[in-house]
Amino acid sequence: HTSQKLLAVLDVGKKTELVANLRAQRELEAKQIAEIREKRLRDAAQKELRSRIIHDPNKEQDQKFKDLLLRLIRDDEALSTLSFAVGAWWLRAKDMGSLCETLSINRVVRDLDLVGNGLGPDSGTLLSGMLQGNKTLTTLNLGGNKMANSGAASLAAALRPLQKEEG
């Protein structure tokens, strides 16, 4: 009742001004509430992203590897020597297919170091396919891997035609 009595006493101009001020105050409060909600959502999303990165230590490597593959596809001249030797990088089995496919069309890489990555016979097969397409690679270091006889045989078969071309 007090607010009704107050409104009855005020003239029309004051009533309009008061209503406009109240609306502006409500709009400001609604905007502030929306900003608080948005900040909470953003904070929650950032927290979730951080937790995924912490629980997935390969996330950063995956992005770096994708960036490297893009540079290889563009034949980046700075990549004539490529080292995936343990300590510089840790290649995973899932990376080998992408790397070999990219290197099969690359025209820049001359030296490839894959020392100590624990690459198995399947990697030997992938590398042999890459060697058939790649015409610039002159040095391939595979020490400290687990190619076994079948991986070595795949590589030898891929290198035979190259020896005939040189001879």
PDB file of C-alpha atoms in Angstrom:
ATOM      1  CA  HIS A   1       0.000   0.000   0.000  1.00  0.00           C
ATOM      2  CA  THR A   2       2.860   2.378   0.702  1.00  0.00           C
ATOM      3  CA  SER A   3       4.087   2.262  -2.886  1.00  0.00           C
ATOM      4  CA  GLN A   4       0.550   2.849  -4.192  1.00  0.00           C
ATOM      5  CA  LYS A   5       0.146   5.894  -1.910  1.00  0.00           C
ATOM      6  CA  LEU A   6       3.525   7.186  -3.066  1.00  0.00           C
ATOM      7  CA  LEU A   7       2.553   6.777  -6.727  1.00  0.00           C
ATOM      8  CA  ALA A   8      -0.777   8.547  -6.120  1.00  0.00           C
ATOM      9  CA  VAL A   9       1.050  11.558  -4.686  1.00  0.00           C
ATOM     10  CA  LEU A  10       3.640  11.824  -7.495  1.00  0.00           C
ATOM     11  CA  ASP A  11       2.713  13.630 -10.644  1.00  0.00           C
ATOM     12  CA  VAL A  12       2.698  11.836 -14.013  1.00  0.00           C
ATOM     13  CA  GLY A  13       6.181  13.053 -15.031  1.00  0.00           C
ATOM     14  CA  LYS A  14       7.743  11.743 -11.843  1.00  0.00           C
ATOM     15  CA  LYS A  15       5.869   8.445 -12.164  1.00  0.00           C
ATOM     16  CA  THR A  16       7.205   7.950 -15.709  1.00  0.00           C
ATOM     17  CA  GLU A  17      10.752   8.781 -14.601  1.00  0.00           C
ATOM     18  CA  LEU A  18      10.511   6.408 -11.635  1.00  0.00           C
ATOM     19  CA  VAL A  19       9.197   3.550 -13.814  1.00  0.00           C
ATOM     20  CA  ALA A  20      11.984   4.163 -16.362  1.00  0.00           C
ATOM     21  CA  ASN A  21      14.620   4.094 -13.596  1.00  0.00           C
ATOM     22  CA  LEU A  22      13.199   0.859 -12.197  1.00  0.00           C
ATOM     23  CA  ARG A  23      13.244  -0.753 -15.671  1.00  0.00           C
ATOM     24  CA  ALA A  24      16.828   0.389 -16.247  1.00  0.00           C
ATOM     25  CA  GLN A  25      17.837  -1.038 -12.874  1.00  0.00           C
ATOM     26  CA  ARG A  26      16.170  -4.376 -13.689  1.00  0.00           C
ATOM     27  CA  GLU A  27      17.868  -4.484 -17.112  1.00  0.00           C
ATOM     28  CA  LEU A  28      21.228  -3.788 -15.480  1.00  0.00           C
ATOM     29  CA  GLU A  29      20.633  -6.534 -12.910  1.00  0.00           C
ATOM     30  CA  ALA A  30      19.571  -8.963 -15.665  1.00  0.00           C
ATOM     31  CA  LYS A  31      22.715  -8.107 -17.640  1.00  0.00           C
ATOM     32  CA  GLN A  32      24.897  -8.639 -14.572  1.00  0.00           C
ATOM     33  CA  ILE A  33      23.236 -11.992 -13.888  1.00  0.00           C
ATOM     34  CA  ALA A  34      23.792 -13.041 -17.520  1.00  0.00           C
ATOM     35  CA  GLU A  35      27.480 -12.021 -17.297  1.00  0.00           C
ATOM     36  CA  ILE A  36      27.894 -14.029 -14.092  1.00  0.00           C
ATOM     37  CA  ARG A  37      26.296 -17.094 -15.723  1.00  0.00           C
ATOM     38  CA  GLU A  38      28.486 -16.690 -18.814  1.00  0.00           C
ATOM     39  CA  LYS A  39      31.615 -16.405 -16.655  1.00  0.00           C
ATOM     40  CA  ARG A  40      30.637 -19.537 -14.728  1.00  0.00           C
ATOM     41  CA  LEU A  41      30.090 -21.454 -17.983  1.00  0.00           C
ATOM     42  CA  ARG A  42      33.409 -20.201 -19.386  1.00  0.00           C
ATOM     43  CA  ASP A  43      35.232 -21.122 -16.159  1.00  0.00           C
ATOM     44  CA  ALA A  44      33.657 -24.592 -16.194  1.00  0.00           C
ATOM     45  CA  ALA A  45      34.640 -25.107 -19.843  1.00  0.00           C
ATOM     46  CA  GLN A  46      38.224 -24.011 -19.154  1.00  0.00           C
ATOM     47  CA  LYS A  47      38.422 -26.282 -16.121  1.00  0.00           C
ATOM     48  CA  GLU A  48      37.144 -29.228 -18.171  1.00  0.00           C
ATOM     49  CA  LEU A  49      39.646 -28.481 -20.956  1.00  0.00           C
ATOM     50  CA  ARG A  50      42.524 -28.268 -18.479  1.00  0.00           C
ATOM     51  CA  SER A  51      41.503 -31.585 -16.948  1.00  0.00           C
ATOM     52  CA  ARG A  52      41.479 -33.240 -20.381  1.00  0.00           C
ATOM     53  CA  ILE A  53      44.915 -31.867 -21.175  1.00  0.00           C
ATOM     54  CA  ILE A  54      46.259 -33.037 -17.829  1.00  0.00           C
ATOM     55  CA  HIS A  55      44.784 -36.511 -18.383  1.00  0.00           C
ATOM     56  CA  ASP A  56      45.922 -36.680 -22.023  1.00  0.00           C
ATOM     57  CA  PRO A  57      49.657 -36.012 -22.101  1.00  0.00           C
ATOM     58  CA  ASN A  58      49.764 -36.667 -25.854  1.00  0.00           C
ATOM     59  CA  LYS A  59      47.406 -33.779 -26.685  1.00  0.00           C
ATOM     60  CA  GLU A  60      50.221 -31.286 -27.196  1.00  0.00           C
ATOM     61  CA  GLN A  61      52.277 -33.784 -29.178  1.00  0.00           C
ATOM     62  CA  ASP A  62      49.284 -34.566 -31.413  1.00  0.00           C
ATOM     63  CA  GLN A  63      48.933 -30.899 -32.368  1.00  0.00           C
ATOM     64  CA  LYS A  64      52.671 -30.509 -32.933  1.00  0.00           C
ATOM     65  CA  PHE A  65      52.654 -33.647 -35.072  1.00  0.00           C
ATOM     66  CA  LYS A  66      49.731 -32.344 -37.169  1.00  0.00           C
ATOM     67  CA  ASP A  67      51.542 -29.035 -37.628  1.00  0.00           C
ATOM     68  CA  LEU A  68      54.685 -30.884 -38.700  1.00  0.00           C
ATOM     69  CA  LEU A  69      52.759 -32.974 -41.237  1.00  0.00           C
ATOM     70  CA  LEU A  70      51.282 -29.804 -42.733  1.00  0.00           C
ATOM     71  CA  ARG A  71      54.774 -28.353 -43.079  1.00  0.00           C
ATOM     72  CA  LEU A  72      55.966 -31.578 -44.730  1.00  0.00           C
ATOM     73  CA  ILE A  73      53.059 -31.497 -47.180  1.00  0.00           C
ATOM     74  CA  ARG A  74      54.030 -27.924 -48.124  1.00  0.00           C
ATOM     75  CA  ASP A  75      57.650 -29.078 -48.680  1.00  0.00           C
ATOM     76  CA  ASP A  76      58.999 -26.674 -46.054  1.00  0.00           C
ATOM     77  CA  GLU A  77      62.695 -26.211 -46.939  1.00  0.00           C
ATOM     78  CA  ALA A  78      63.627 -25.964 -43.247  1.00  0.00           C
ATOM     79  CA  LEU A  79      62.775 -29.654 -42.838  1.00  0.00           C
ATOM     80  CA  SER A  80      65.548 -31.272 -44.883  1.00  0.00           C
ATOM     81  CA  THR A  81      66.623 -33.124 -41.737  1.00  0.00           C
ATOM     82  CA  LEU A  82      63.917 -34.700 -39.629  1.00  0.00           C
ATOM     83  CA  SER A  83      64.670 -36.289 -36.257  1.00  0.00           C
ATOM     84  CA  PHE A  84      62.193 -38.407 -34.359  1.00  0.00           C
ATOM     85  CA  ALA A  85      64.980 -39.910 -32.272  1.00  0.00           C
ATOM     86  CA  VAL A  86      63.990 -40.645 -28.697  1.00  0.00           C
ATOM     87  CA  GLY A  87      64.506 -37.502 -26.678  1.00  0.00           C
ATOM     88  CA  ALA A  88      63.546 -35.300 -29.611  1.00  0.00           C
ATOM     89  CA  TRP A  89      60.173 -36.975 -30.085  1.00  0.00           C
ATOM     90  CA  TRP A  90      58.388 -40.198 -29.294  1.00  0.00           C
ATOM     91  CA  LEU A  91      56.695 -41.633 -32.361  1.00  0.00           C
ATOM     92  CA  ARG A  92      53.700 -43.806 -31.720  1.00  0.00           C
ATOM     93  CA  ALA A  93      52.472 -46.566 -33.991  1.00  0.00           C
ATOM     94  CA  LYS A  94      49.454 -44.481 -35.024  1.00  0.00           C
ATOM     95  CA  ASP A  95      51.806 -41.689 -36.184  1.00  0.00           C
ATOM     96  CA  MET A  96      53.827 -43.885 -38.544  1.00  0.00           C
ATOM     97  CA  GLY A  97      51.098 -44.301 -41.170  1.00  0.00           C
ATOM     98  CA  SER A  98      50.528 -40.551 -41.429  1.00  0.00           C
ATOM     99  CA  LEU A  99      54.250 -39.802 -41.429  1.00  0.00           C
ATOM    100  CA  CYS A 100      55.032 -42.370 -44.135  1.00  0.00           C
ATOM    101  CA  GLU A 101      52.136 -41.273 -46.313  1.00  0.00           C
ATOM    102  CA  THR A 102      53.267 -37.649 -46.057  1.00  0.00           C
ATOM    103  CA  LEU A 103      56.941 -38.443 -46.676  1.00  0.00           C
ATOM    104  CA  SER A 104      56.078 -40.496 -49.764  1.00  0.00           C
ATOM    105  CA  ILE A 105      55.134 -37.242 -51.530  1.00  0.00           C
ATOM    106  CA  ASN A 106      57.629 -34.934 -49.790  1.00  0.00           C
ATOM    107  CA  ARG A 107      60.436 -33.490 -51.935  1.00  0.00           C
ATOM    108  CA  VAL A 108      62.552 -31.877 -49.214  1.00  0.00           C
ATOM    109  CA  VAL A 109      63.467 -34.331 -46.438  1.00  0.00           C
ATOM    110  CA  ARG A 110      66.870 -35.885 -47.069  1.00  0.00           C
ATOM    111  CA  ASP A 111      67.722 -37.240 -43.612  1.00  0.00           C
ATOM    112  CA  LEU A 112      65.251 -39.118 -41.409  1.00  0.00           C
ATOM    113  CA  ASP A 113      66.226 -40.258 -37.915  1.00  0.00           C
ATOM    114  CA  LEU A 114      63.858 -42.729 -36.225  1.00  0.00           C
ATOM    115  CA  VAL A 115      66.311 -44.078 -33.633  1.00  0.00           C
ATOM    116  CA  GLY A 116      64.887 -45.746 -30.530  1.00  0.00           C
ATOM    117  CA  ASN A 117      61.170 -45.473 -31.170  1.00  0.00           C
ATOM    118  CA  GLY A 118      60.466 -49.168 -30.727  1.00  0.00           C
ATOM    119  CA  LEU A 119      59.125 -49.409 -34.276  1.00  0.00           C
ATOM    120  CA  GLY A 120      58.011 -52.909 -35.163  1.00  0.00           C
ATOM    121  CA  PRO A 121      57.648 -54.948 -38.393  1.00  0.00           C
ATOM    122  CA  ASP A 122      54.516 -53.027 -39.422  1.00  0.00           C
ATOM    123  CA  SER A 123      56.550 -49.825 -39.440  1.00  0.00           C
ATOM    124  CA  GLY A 124      59.068 -51.539 -41.737  1.00  0.00           C
ATOM    125  CA  THR A 125      56.248 -52.217 -44.191  1.00  0.00           C
ATOM    126  CA  LEU A 126      55.035 -48.603 -43.954  1.00  0.00           C
ATOM    127  CA  LEU A 127      58.557 -47.275 -44.478  1.00  0.00           C
ATOM    128  CA  SER A 128      59.069 -49.497 -47.510  1.00  0.00           C
ATOM    129  CA  GLY A 129      55.911 -48.050 -49.077  1.00  0.00           C
ATOM    130  CA  MET A 130      57.170 -44.548 -48.332  1.00  0.00           C
ATOM    131  CA  LEU A 131      60.542 -45.284 -49.937  1.00  0.00           C
ATOM    132  CA  GLN A 132      58.854 -46.309 -53.171  1.00  0.00           C
ATOM    133  CA  GLY A 133      57.295 -42.840 -53.521  1.00  0.00           C
ATOM    134  CA  ASN A 134      59.972 -40.639 -51.943  1.00  0.00           C
ATOM    135  CA  LYS A 135      62.830 -39.664 -54.279  1.00  0.00           C
ATOM    136  CA  THR A 136      64.806 -37.301 -52.006  1.00  0.00           C
ATOM    137  CA  LEU A 137      65.534 -39.293 -48.835  1.00  0.00           C
ATOM    138  CA  THR A 138      69.217 -40.260 -48.710  1.00  0.00           C
ATOM    139  CA  THR A 139      69.682 -41.201 -45.021  1.00  0.00           C
ATOM    140  CA  LEU A 140      67.361 -43.337 -42.897  1.00  0.00           C
ATOM    141  CA  ASN A 141      68.507 -44.179 -39.357  1.00  0.00           C
ATOM    142  CA  LEU A 142      66.485 -47.006 -37.773  1.00  0.00           C
ATOM    143  CA  GLY A 143      68.783 -48.035 -34.920  1.00  0.00           C
ATOM    144  CA  GLY A 144      67.214 -49.129 -31.642  1.00  0.00           C
ATOM    145  CA  ASN A 145      63.921 -50.287 -33.144  1.00  0.00           C
ATOM    146  CA  LYS A 146      62.233 -53.687 -33.257  1.00  0.00           C
ATOM    147  CA  MET A 147      61.781 -54.222 -36.975  1.00  0.00           C
ATOM    148  CA  ALA A 148      62.464 -57.957 -36.832  1.00  0.00           C
ATOM    149  CA  ASN A 149      63.194 -59.984 -39.954  1.00  0.00           C
ATOM    150  CA  SER A 150      59.861 -59.257 -41.627  1.00  0.00           C
ATOM    151  CA  GLY A 151      60.263 -55.471 -41.261  1.00  0.00           C
ATOM    152  CA  ALA A 152      63.851 -55.660 -42.526  1.00  0.00           C
ATOM    153  CA  ALA A 153      62.746 -57.812 -45.473  1.00  0.00           C
ATOM    154  CA  SER A 154      60.115 -55.218 -46.449  1.00  0.00           C
ATOM    155  CA  LEU A 155      62.728 -52.483 -46.358  1.00  0.00           C
ATOM    156  CA  ALA A 156      65.232 -54.550 -48.354  1.00  0.00           C
ATOM    157  CA  ALA A 157      62.602 -55.244 -51.017  1.00  0.00           C
ATOM    158  CA  ALA A 158      61.871 -51.516 -51.297  1.00  0.00           C
ATOM    159  CA  LEU A 159      65.579 -50.663 -51.558  1.00  0.00           C
ATOM    160  CA  ARG A 160      66.418 -53.197 -54.337  1.00  0.00           C
ATOM    161  CA  PRO A 161      64.779 -51.199 -57.132  1.00  0.00           C
ATOM    162  CA  LEU A 162      66.517 -48.059 -55.890  1.00  0.00           C
ATOM    163  CA  GLN A 163      69.911 -49.785 -56.074  1.00  0.00           C
ATOM    164  CA  LYS A 164      69.215 -50.803 -59.706  1.00  0.00           C
ATOM    165  CA  GLU A 165      68.336 -47.182 -60.587  1.00  0.00           C
ATOM    166  CA  GLU A 166      71.697 -46.002 -59.202  1.00  0.00           C
ATOM    167  CA  GLY A 167      73.742 -48.859 -60.684  1.00  0.00           C
TER     168      GLY A 167
END
